[in-house]
Short mmCIF file of C-alpha atoms in Angstrom, two decimals:
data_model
loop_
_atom_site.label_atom_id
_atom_site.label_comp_id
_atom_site.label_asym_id
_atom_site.label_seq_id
_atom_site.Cartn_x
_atom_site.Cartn_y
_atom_site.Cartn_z
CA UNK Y 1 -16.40 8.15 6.50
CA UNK Y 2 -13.85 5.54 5.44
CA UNK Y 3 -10.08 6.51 5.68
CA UNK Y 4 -6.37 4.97 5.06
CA UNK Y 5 -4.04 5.75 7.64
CA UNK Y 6 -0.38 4.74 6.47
CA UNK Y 7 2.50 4.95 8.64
CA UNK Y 8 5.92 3.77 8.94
CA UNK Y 9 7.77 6.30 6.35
CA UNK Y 10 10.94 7.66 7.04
CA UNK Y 11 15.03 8.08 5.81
CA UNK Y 12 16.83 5.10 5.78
CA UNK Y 13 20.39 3.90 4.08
CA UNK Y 14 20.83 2.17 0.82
CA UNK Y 15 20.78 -1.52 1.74
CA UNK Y 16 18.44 -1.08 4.97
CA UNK Y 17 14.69 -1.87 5.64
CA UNK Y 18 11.59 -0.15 5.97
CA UNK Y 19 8.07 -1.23 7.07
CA UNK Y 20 4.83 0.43 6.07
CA UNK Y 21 1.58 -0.24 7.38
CA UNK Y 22 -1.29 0.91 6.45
CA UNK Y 23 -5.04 0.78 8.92
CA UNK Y 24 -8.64 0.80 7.18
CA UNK Y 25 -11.32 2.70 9.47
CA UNK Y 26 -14.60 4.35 9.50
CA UNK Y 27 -17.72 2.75 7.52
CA UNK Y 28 -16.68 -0.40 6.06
CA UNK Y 29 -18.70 -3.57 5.52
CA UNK Y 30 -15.76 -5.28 3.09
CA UNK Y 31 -12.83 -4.45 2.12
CA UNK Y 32 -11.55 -6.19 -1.38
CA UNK Y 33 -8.03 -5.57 -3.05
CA UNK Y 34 -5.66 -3.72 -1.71
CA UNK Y 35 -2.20 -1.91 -2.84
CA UNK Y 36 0.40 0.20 -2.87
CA UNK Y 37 1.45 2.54 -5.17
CA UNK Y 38 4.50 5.18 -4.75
CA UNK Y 39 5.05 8.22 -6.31
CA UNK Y 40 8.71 10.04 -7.29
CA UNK Y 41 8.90 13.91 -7.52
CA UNK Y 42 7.83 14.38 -11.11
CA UNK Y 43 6.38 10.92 -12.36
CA UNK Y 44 3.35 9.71 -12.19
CA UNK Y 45 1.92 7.20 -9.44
CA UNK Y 46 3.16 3.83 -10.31
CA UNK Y 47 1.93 0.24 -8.61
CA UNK Y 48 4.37 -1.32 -6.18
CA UNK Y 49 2.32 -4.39 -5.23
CA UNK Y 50 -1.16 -5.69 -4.46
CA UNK Y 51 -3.50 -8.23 -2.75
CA UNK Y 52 -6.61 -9.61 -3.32
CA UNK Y 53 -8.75 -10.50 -0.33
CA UNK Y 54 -7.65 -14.09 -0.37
CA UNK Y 55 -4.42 -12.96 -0.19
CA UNK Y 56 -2.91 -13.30 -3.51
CA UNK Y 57 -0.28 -10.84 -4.20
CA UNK Y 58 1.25 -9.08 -7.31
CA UNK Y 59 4.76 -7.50 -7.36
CA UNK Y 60 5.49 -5.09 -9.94
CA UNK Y 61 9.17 -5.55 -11.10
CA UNK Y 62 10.94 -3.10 -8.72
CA UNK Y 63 9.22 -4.74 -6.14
CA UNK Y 64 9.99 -8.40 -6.63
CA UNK Y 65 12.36 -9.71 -4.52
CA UNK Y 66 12.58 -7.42 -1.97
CA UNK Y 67 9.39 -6.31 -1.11
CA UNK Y 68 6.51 -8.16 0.49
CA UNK Y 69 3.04 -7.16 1.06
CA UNK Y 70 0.72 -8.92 3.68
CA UNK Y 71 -2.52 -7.97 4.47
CA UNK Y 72 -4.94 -8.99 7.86
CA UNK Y 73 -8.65 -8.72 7.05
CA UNK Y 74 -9.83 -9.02 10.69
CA UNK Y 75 -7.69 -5.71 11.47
CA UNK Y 76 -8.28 -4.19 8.00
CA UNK Y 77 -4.67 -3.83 7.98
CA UNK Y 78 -2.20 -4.08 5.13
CA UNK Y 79 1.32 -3.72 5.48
CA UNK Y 80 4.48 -3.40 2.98
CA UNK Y 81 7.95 -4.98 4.22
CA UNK Y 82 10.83 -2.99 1.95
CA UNK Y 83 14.26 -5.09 2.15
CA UNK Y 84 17.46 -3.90 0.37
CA UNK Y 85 16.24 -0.48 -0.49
CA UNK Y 86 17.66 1.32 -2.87
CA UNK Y 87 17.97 5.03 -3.51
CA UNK Y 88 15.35 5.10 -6.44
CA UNK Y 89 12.83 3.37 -4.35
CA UNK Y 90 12.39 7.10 -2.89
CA UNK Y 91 8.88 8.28 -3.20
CA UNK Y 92 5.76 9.21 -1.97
CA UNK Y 93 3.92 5.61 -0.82
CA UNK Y 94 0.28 5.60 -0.61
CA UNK Y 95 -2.13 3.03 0.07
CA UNK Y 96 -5.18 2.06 -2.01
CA UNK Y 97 -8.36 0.03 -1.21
CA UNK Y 98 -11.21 -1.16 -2.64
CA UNK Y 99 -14.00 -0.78 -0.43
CA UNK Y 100 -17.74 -1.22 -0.13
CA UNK Y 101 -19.62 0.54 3.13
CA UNK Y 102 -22.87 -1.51 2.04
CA UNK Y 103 -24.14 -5.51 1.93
CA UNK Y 104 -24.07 -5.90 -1.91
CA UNK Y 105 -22.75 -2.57 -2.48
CA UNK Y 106 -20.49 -1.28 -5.10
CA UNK Y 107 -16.67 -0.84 -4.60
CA UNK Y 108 -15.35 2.54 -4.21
CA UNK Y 109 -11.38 3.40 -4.48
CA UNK Y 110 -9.79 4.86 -1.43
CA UNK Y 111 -6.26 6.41 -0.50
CA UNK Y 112 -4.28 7.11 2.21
CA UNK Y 113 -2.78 10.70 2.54
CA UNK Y 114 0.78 9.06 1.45
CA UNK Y 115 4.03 8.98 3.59
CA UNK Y 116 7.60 9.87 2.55
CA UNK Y 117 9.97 6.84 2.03
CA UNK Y 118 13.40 8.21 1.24
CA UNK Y 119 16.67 5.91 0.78
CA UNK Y 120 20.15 7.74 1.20
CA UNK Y 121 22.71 6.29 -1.12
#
């Protein structure tokens, strides 16, 4: 049983930091890209950033700048640094992962259960 176990959520000021992580367990031979998504109350889940497995990251554009994602394959761990946050970075964030349990199996897409991020203006 794979899961995604994110952490690090929480109420912070306009202009202040946050750092999510998020931990890979259970069955899992490889893990390929990973991501993170957030979601506000009433719009849909929207892409914040992602990495590849070599570590090649994408930064969607409320991201750039002041975000930065990082991931450790030995740990299975990814994590998302949030600098300068402001109030409509408030959301749901949830972690995504490509995953195969199997030697030359296919990838299946896997979430975390989400944790609250919310910036106070």
């Amino acid at each position: 049983q794979v899961q995604l176990v994110e952490s690090g959520g929480g109420l912070v000021q306009a202009g202040g930091s946050l750092r999510l992580s998020c931990v890979v367990t259970g069955n899992v031979f490889i893990v390929g890209g990973m991501g993170w998504y957030r979601q506000a109350p009433g719009k849909q889940r929207d892409l914040v950033a992602d990495i590849t497995s070599d570590g090649n990251a994408l930064y969607k554009e409320p991201a750039k700048g002041r975000f930065t994602i990082s991931r450790d394959n030995d740990k299975n761990t990814m994590t998302l640094q949030m600098d300068s946050l402001k109030p409509e970075d408030t959301a749901v964030y949830y972690c995504n992962a490509k995953i195969s349990a199997y030697p030359y199996g296919d990838y299946d897409d896997y979430w975390g259960q989400g944790t609250q991020v919310t910036v106070s203006s």
